[in-house]
PDB file of C-alpha atoms in Angstrom:
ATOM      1  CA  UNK L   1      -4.249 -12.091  -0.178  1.00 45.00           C
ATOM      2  CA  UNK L   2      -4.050 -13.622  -3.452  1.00 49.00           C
ATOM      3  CA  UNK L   3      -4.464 -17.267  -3.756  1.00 44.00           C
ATOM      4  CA  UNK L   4      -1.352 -19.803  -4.509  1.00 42.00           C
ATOM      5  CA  UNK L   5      -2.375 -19.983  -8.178  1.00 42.00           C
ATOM      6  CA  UNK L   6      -2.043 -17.051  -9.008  1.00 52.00           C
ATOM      7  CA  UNK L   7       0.935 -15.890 -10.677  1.00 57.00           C
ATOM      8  CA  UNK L   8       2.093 -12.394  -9.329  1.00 72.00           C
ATOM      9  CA  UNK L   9       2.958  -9.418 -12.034  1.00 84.00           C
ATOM     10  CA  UNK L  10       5.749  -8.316 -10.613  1.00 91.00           C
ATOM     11  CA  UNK L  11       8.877 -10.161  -8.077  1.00 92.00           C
ATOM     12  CA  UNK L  12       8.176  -9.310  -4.509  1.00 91.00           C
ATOM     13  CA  UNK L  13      11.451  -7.352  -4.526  1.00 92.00           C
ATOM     14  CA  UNK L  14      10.033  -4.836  -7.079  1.00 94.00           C
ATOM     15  CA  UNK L  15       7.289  -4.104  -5.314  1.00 94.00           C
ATOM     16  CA  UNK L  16       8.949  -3.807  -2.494  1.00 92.00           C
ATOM     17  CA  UNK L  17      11.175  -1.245  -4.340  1.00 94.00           C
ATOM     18  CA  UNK L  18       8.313   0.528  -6.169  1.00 94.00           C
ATOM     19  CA  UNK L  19       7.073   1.261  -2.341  1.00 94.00           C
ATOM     20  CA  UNK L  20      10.151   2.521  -1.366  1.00 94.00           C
ATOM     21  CA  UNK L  21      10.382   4.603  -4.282  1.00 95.00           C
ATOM     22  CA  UNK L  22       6.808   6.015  -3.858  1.00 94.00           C
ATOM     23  CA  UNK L  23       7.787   6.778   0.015  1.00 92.00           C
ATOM     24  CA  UNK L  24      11.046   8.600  -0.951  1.00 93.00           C
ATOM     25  CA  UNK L  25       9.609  10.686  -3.895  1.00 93.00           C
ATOM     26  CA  UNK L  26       5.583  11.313  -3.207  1.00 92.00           C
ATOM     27  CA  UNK L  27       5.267  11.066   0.633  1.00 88.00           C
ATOM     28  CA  UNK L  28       8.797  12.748   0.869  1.00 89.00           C
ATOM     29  CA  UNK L  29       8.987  14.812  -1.866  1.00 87.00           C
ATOM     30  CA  UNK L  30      12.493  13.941  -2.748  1.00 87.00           C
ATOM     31  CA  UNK L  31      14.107  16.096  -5.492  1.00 84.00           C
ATOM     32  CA  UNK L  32      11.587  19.098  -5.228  1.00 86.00           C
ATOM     33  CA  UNK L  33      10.335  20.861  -8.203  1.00 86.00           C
ATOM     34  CA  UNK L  34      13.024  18.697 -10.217  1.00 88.00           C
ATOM     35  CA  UNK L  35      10.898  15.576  -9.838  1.00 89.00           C
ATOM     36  CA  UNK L  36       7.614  16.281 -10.488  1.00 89.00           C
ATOM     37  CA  UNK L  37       7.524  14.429 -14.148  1.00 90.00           C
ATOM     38  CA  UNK L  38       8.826  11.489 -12.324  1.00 93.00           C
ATOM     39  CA  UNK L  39       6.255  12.041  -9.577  1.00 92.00           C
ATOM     40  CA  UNK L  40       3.385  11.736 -11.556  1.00 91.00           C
ATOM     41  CA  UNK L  41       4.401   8.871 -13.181  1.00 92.00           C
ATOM     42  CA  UNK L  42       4.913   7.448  -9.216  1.00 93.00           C
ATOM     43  CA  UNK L  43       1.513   8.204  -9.132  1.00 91.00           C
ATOM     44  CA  UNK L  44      -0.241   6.561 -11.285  1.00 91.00           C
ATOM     45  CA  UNK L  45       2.359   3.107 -11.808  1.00 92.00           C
ATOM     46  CA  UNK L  46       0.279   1.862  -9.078  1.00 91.00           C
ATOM     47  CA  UNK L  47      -3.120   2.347 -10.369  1.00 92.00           C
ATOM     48  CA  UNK L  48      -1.614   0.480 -13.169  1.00 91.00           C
ATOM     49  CA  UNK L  49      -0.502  -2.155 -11.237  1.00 92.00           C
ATOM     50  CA  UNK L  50      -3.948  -2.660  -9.384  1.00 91.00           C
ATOM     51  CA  UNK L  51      -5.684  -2.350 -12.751  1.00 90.00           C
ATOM     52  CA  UNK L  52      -3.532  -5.555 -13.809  1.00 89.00           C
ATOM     53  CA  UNK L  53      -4.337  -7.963 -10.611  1.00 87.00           C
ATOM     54  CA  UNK L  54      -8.032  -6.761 -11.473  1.00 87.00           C
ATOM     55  CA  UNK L  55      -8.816  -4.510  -7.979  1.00 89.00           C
ATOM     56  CA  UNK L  56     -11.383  -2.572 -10.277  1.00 90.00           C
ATOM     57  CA  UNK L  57     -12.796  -1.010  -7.111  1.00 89.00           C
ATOM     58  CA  UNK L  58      -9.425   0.408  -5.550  1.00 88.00           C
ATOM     59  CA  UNK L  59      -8.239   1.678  -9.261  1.00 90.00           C
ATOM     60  CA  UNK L  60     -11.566   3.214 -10.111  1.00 92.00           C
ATOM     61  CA  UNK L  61     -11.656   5.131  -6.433  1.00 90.00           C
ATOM     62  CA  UNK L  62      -7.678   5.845  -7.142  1.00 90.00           C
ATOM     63  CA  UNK L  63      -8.473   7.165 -10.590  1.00 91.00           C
ATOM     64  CA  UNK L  64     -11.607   9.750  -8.919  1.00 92.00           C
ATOM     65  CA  UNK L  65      -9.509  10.901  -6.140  1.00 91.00           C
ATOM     66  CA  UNK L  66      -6.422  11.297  -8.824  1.00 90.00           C
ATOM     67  CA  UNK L  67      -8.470  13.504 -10.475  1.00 89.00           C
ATOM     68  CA  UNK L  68      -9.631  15.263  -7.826  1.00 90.00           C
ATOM     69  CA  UNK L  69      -6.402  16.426  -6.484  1.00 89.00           C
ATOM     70  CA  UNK L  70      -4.765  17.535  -9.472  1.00 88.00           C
ATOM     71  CA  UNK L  71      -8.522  19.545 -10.507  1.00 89.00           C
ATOM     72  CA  UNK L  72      -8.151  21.455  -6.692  1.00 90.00           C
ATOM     73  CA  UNK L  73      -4.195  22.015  -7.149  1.00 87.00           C
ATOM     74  CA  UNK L  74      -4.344  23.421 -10.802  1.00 87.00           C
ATOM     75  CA  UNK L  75      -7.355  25.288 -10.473  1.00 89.00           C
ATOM     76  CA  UNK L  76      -8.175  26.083  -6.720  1.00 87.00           C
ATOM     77  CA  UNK L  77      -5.072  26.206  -4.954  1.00 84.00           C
ATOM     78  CA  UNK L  78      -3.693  29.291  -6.450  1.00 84.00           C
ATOM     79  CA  UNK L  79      -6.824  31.260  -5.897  1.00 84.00           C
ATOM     80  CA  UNK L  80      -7.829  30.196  -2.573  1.00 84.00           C
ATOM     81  CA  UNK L  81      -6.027  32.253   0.143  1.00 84.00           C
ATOM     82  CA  UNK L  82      -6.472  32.617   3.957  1.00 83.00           C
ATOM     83  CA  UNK L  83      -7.972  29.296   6.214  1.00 84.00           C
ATOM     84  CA  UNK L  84     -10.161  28.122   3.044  1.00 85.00           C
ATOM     85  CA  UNK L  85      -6.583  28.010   0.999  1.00 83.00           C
ATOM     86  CA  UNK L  86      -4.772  26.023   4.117  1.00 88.00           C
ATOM     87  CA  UNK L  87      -7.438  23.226   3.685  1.00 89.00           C
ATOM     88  CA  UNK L  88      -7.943  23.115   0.089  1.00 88.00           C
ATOM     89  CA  UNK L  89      -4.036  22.747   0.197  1.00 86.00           C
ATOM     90  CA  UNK L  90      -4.202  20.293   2.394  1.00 88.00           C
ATOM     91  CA  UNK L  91      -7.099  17.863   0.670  1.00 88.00           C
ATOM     92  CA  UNK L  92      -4.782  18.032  -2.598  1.00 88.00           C
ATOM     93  CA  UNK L  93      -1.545  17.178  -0.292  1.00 85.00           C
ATOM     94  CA  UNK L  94      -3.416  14.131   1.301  1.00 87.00           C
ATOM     95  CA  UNK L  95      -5.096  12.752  -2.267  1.00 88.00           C
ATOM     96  CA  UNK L  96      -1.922  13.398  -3.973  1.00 88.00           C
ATOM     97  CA  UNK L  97       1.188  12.435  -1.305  1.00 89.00           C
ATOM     98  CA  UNK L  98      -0.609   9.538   1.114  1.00 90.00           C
ATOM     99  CA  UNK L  99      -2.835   8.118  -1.310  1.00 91.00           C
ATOM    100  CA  UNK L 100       0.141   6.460  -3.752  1.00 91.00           C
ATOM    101  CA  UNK L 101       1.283   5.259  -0.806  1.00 91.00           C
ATOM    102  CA  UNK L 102      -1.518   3.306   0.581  1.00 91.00           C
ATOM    103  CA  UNK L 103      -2.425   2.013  -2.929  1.00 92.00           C
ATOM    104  CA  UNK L 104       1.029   0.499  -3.360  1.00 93.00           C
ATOM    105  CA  UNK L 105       0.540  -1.059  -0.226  1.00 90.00           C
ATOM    106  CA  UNK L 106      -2.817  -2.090  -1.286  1.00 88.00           C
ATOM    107  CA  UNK L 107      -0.980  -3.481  -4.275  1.00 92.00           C
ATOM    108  CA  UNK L 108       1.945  -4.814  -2.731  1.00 91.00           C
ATOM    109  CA  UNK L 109      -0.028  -6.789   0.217  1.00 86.00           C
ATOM    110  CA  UNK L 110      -2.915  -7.982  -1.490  1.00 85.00           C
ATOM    111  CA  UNK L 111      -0.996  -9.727  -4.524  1.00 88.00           C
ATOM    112  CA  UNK L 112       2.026 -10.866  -2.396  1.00 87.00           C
ATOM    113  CA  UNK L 113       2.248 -14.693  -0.457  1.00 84.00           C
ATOM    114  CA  UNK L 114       4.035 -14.863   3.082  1.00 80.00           C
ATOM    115  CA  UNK L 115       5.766 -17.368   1.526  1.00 82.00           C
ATOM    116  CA  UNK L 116       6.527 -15.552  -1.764  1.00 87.00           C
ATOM    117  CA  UNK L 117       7.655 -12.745   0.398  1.00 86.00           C
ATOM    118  CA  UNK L 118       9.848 -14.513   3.325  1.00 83.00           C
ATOM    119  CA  UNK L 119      11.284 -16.083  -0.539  1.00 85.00           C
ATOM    120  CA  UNK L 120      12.624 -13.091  -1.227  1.00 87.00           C
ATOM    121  CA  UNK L 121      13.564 -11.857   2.142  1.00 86.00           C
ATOM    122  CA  UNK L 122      15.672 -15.151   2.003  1.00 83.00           C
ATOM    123  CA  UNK L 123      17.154 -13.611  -1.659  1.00 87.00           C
ATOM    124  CA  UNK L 124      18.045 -10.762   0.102  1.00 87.00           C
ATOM    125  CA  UNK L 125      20.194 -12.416   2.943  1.00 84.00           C
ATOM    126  CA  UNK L 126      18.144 -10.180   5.362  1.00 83.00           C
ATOM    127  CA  UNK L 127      17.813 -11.430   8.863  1.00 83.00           C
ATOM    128  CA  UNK L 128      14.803 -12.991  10.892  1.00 77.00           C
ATOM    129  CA  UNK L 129      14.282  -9.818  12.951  1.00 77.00           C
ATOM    130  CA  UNK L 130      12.973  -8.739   9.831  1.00 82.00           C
ATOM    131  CA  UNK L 131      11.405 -11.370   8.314  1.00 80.00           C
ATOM    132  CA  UNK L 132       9.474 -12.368  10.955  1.00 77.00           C
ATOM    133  CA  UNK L 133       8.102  -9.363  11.603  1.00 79.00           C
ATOM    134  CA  UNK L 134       7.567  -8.279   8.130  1.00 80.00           C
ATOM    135  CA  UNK L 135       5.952 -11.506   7.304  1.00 78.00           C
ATOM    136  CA  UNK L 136       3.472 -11.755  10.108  1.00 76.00           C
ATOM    137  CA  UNK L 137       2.270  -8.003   8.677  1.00 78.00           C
ATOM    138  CA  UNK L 138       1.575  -9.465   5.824  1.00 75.00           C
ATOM    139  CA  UNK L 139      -0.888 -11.864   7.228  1.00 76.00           C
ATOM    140  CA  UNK L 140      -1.963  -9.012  10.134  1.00 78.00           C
ATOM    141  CA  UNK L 141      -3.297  -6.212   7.839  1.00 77.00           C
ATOM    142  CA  UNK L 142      -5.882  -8.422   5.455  1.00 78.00           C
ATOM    143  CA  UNK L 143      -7.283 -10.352   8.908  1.00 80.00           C
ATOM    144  CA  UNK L 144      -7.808  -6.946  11.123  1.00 81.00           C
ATOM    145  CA  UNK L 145      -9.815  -6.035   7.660  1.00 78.00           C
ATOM    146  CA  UNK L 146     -11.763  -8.977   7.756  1.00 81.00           C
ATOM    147  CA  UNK L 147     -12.960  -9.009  11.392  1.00 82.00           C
ATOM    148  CA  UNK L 148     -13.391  -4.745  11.156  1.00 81.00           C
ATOM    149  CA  UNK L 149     -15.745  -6.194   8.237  1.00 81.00           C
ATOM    150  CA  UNK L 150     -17.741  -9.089  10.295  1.00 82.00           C
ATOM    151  CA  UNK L 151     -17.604  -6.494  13.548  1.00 80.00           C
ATOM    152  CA  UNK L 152     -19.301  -3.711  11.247  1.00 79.00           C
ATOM    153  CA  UNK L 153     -22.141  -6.481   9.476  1.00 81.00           C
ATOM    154  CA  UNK L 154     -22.901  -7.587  13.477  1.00 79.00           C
ATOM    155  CA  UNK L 155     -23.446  -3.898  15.021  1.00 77.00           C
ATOM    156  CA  UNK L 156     -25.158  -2.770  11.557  1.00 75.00           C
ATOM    157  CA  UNK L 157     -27.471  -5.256  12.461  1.00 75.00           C
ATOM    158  CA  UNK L 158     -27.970  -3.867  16.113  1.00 71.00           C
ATOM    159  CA  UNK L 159     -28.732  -0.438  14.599  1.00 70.00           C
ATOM    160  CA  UNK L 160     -25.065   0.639  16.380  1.00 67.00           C
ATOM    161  CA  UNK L 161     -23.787   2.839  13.247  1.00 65.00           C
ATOM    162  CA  UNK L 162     -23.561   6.316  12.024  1.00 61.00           C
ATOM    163  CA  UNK L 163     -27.096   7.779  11.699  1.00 57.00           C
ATOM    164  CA  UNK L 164     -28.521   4.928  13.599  1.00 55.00           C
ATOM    165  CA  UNK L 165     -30.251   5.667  17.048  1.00 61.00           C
ATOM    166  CA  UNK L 166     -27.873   3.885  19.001  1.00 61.00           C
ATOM    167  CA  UNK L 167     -24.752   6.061  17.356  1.00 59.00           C
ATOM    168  CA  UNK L 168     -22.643   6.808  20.673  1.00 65.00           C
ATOM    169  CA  UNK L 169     -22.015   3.654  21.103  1.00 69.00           C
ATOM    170  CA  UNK L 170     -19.953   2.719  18.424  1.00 70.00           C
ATOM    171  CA  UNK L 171     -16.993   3.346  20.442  1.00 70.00           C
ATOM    172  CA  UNK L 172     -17.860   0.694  23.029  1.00 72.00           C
ATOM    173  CA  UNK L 173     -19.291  -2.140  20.287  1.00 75.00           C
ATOM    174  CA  UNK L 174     -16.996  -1.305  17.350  1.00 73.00           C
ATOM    175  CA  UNK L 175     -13.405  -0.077  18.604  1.00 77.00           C
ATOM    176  CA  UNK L 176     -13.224  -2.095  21.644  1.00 80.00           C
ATOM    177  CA  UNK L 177     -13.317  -4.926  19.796  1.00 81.00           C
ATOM    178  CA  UNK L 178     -11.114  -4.348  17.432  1.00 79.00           C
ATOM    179  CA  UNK L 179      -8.571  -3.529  19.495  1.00 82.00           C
ATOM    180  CA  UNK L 180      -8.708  -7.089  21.472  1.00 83.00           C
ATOM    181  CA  UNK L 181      -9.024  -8.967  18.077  1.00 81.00           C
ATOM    182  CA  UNK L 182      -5.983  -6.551  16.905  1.00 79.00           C
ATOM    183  CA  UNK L 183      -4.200  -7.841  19.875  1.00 81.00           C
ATOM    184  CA  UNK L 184      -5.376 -11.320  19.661  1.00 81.00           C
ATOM    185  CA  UNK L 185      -4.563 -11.414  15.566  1.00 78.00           C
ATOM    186  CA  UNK L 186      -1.176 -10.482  16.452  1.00 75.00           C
ATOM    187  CA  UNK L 187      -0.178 -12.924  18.973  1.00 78.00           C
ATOM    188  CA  UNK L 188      -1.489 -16.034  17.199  1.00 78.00           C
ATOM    189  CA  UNK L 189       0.031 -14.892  14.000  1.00 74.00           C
ATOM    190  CA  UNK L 190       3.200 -14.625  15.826  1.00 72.00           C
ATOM    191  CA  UNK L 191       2.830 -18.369  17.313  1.00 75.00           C
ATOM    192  CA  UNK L 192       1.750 -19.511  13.820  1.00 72.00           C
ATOM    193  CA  UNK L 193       5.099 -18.175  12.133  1.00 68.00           C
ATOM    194  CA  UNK L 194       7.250 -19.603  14.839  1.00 71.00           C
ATOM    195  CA  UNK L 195       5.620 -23.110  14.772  1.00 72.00           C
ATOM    196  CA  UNK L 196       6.757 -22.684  11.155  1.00 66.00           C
ATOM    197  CA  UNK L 197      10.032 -22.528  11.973  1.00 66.00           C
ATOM    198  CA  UNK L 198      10.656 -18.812  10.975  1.00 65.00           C
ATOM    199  CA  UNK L 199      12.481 -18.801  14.139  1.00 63.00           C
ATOM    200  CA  UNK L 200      14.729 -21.612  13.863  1.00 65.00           C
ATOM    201  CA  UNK L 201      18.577 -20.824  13.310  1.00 67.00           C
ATOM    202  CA  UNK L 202      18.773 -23.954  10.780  1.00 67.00           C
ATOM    203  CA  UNK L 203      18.136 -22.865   6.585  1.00 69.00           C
ATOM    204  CA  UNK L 204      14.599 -22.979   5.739  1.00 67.00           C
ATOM    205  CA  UNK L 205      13.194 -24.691   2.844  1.00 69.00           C
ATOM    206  CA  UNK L 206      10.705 -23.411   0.353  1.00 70.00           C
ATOM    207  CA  UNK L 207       8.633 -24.227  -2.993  1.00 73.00           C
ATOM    208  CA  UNK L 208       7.657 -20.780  -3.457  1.00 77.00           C
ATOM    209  CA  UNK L 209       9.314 -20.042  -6.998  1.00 79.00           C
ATOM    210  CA  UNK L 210       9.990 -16.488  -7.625  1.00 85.00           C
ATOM    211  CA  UNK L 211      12.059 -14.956 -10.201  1.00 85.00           C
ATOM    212  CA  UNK L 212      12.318 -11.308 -12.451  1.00 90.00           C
ATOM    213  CA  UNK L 213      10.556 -10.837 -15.748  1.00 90.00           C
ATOM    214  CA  UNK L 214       9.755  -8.925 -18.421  1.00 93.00           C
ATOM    215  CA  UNK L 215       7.480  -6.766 -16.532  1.00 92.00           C
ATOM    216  CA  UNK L 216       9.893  -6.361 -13.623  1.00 94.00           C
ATOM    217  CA  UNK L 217      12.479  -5.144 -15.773  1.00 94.00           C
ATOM    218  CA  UNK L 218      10.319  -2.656 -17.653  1.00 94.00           C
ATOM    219  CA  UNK L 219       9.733  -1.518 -13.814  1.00 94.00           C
ATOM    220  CA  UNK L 220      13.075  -1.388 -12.577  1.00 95.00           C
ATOM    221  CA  UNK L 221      14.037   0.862 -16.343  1.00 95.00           C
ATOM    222  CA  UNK L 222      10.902   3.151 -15.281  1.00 94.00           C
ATOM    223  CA  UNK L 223      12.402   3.451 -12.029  1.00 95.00           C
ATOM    224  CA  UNK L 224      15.693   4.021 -13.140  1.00 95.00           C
ATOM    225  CA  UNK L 225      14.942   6.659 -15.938  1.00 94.00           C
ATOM    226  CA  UNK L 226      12.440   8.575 -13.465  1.00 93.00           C
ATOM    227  CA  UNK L 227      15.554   8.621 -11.239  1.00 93.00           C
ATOM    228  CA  UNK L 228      18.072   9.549 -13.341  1.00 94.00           C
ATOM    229  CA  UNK L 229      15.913  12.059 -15.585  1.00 93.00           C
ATOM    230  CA  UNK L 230      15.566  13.773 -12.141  1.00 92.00           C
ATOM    231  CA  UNK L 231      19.274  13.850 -11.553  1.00 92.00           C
ATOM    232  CA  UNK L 232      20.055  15.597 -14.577  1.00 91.00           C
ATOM    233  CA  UNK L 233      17.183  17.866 -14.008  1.00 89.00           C
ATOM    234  CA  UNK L 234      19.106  18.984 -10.655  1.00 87.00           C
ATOM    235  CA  UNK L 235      22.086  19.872 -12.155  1.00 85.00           C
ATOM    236  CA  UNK L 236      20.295  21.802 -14.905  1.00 82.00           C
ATOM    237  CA  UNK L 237      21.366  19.423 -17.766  1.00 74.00           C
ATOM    238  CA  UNK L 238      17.526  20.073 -19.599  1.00 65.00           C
TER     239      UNK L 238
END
């Protein structure tokens, strides 16, 4: 999570658009062969966007495995036939339809507040069944990474890791654990929003300013000429 200081690019509601717009049109494949201009630019808006709130690591890996798909579906795909062609179709499919997906939510997680968020669930007049749920995945996601981290430095230690003489039992040191603290992460980020008063029928107060800029409306035209470029595609206007 990004500290308080920090001012975020974009306004939580674009990136929470920009997700949904990545779901609909990479990991769904909305609008076919029509939208494949607009795909590629859905693509690689959020290695942008991670390159800007400095994640060098996640935009360098995203800009390899990029790379890497679109080298195996241009040149190996259409040669490949049989099983071989099944998985080399398959390793392009998951670098180039998951992987936008899971580095907008990279993006959208790591550079967005609870409270900047529940802020603009608030804007949005959506209720607490969603807020509350939404928001404690927020906090849930960075905290399971950070004690799979500290569980994986402890058992490294023990020799309990892949290669390592004590390898088969990594399911009884590593995901054993993890699973309780999943369970344990979850309930006292539950209490914590509650004793916030995310549960309370009264209006909330909240500091957290948030707002659209320049940069979100240079998103939202992106998004909105992608969209409508596919359209016109569809009804063979080009």
């Amino acid at each position: 999570m990004k500290s308080s200081s920090q001012k975020s690019l974009l306004d939580p509601r674009t990136k929470l658009l920009l997700l949904t717009f990545v779901s609909i049109f990479v990991l769904g494949n909305a609008g076919g062969s029509n939208a494949d201009e607009f795909r590629f630019v859905l693509n690689y808006l959020p290695l942008f966007l991670l390159l800007t709130s400095r994640r060098w690591g996640a935009f360098l890996y995203g800009m390899i495995l990029y790379t890497a798909g679109y080298l195996i579906q241009i040149f190996l795909v259409p040669h490949v036939h049989g099983l071989a062609g099944y998985l080399v179709l398959a390793v392009a499919g998951i670098l180039l339809r998951f992987l936008p997906g899971i580095l907008t939510g990279m993006y959208v997680v790591s550079t967005t507040t609870v409270s900047e968020f529940i802020a603009a669930m608030e804007r949005m007049h959506l209720p607490q069944a969603i807020t509350i749920p939404l928001s404690v995945m927020f906090r849930f996601f960075p905290t399971v990474a950070e004690e799979a981290s500290s569980i994986n430095r402890a058992m490294s230690m023990r020799d309990i890791k892949f290669g390592g003489r004590k390898v088969f039992k990594i399911i009884e040191y590593r995901l054993i654990p993890m699973m309780t603290c999943s369970v344990k992460i979850g309930q006292e980020l539950s209490a914590a929003s509650l004793t916030r008063g995310l549960g309370s029928p009264e209006k909330r107060t909240n500091i957290c300013k948030i707002g659209f800029g320049i940069c979100d409306v240079i998103v939202f035209l992106t998004l909105a000429g992608g969209l409508a470029f596919t359209i016109l595609k569809a009804v063979n206007f080009f």
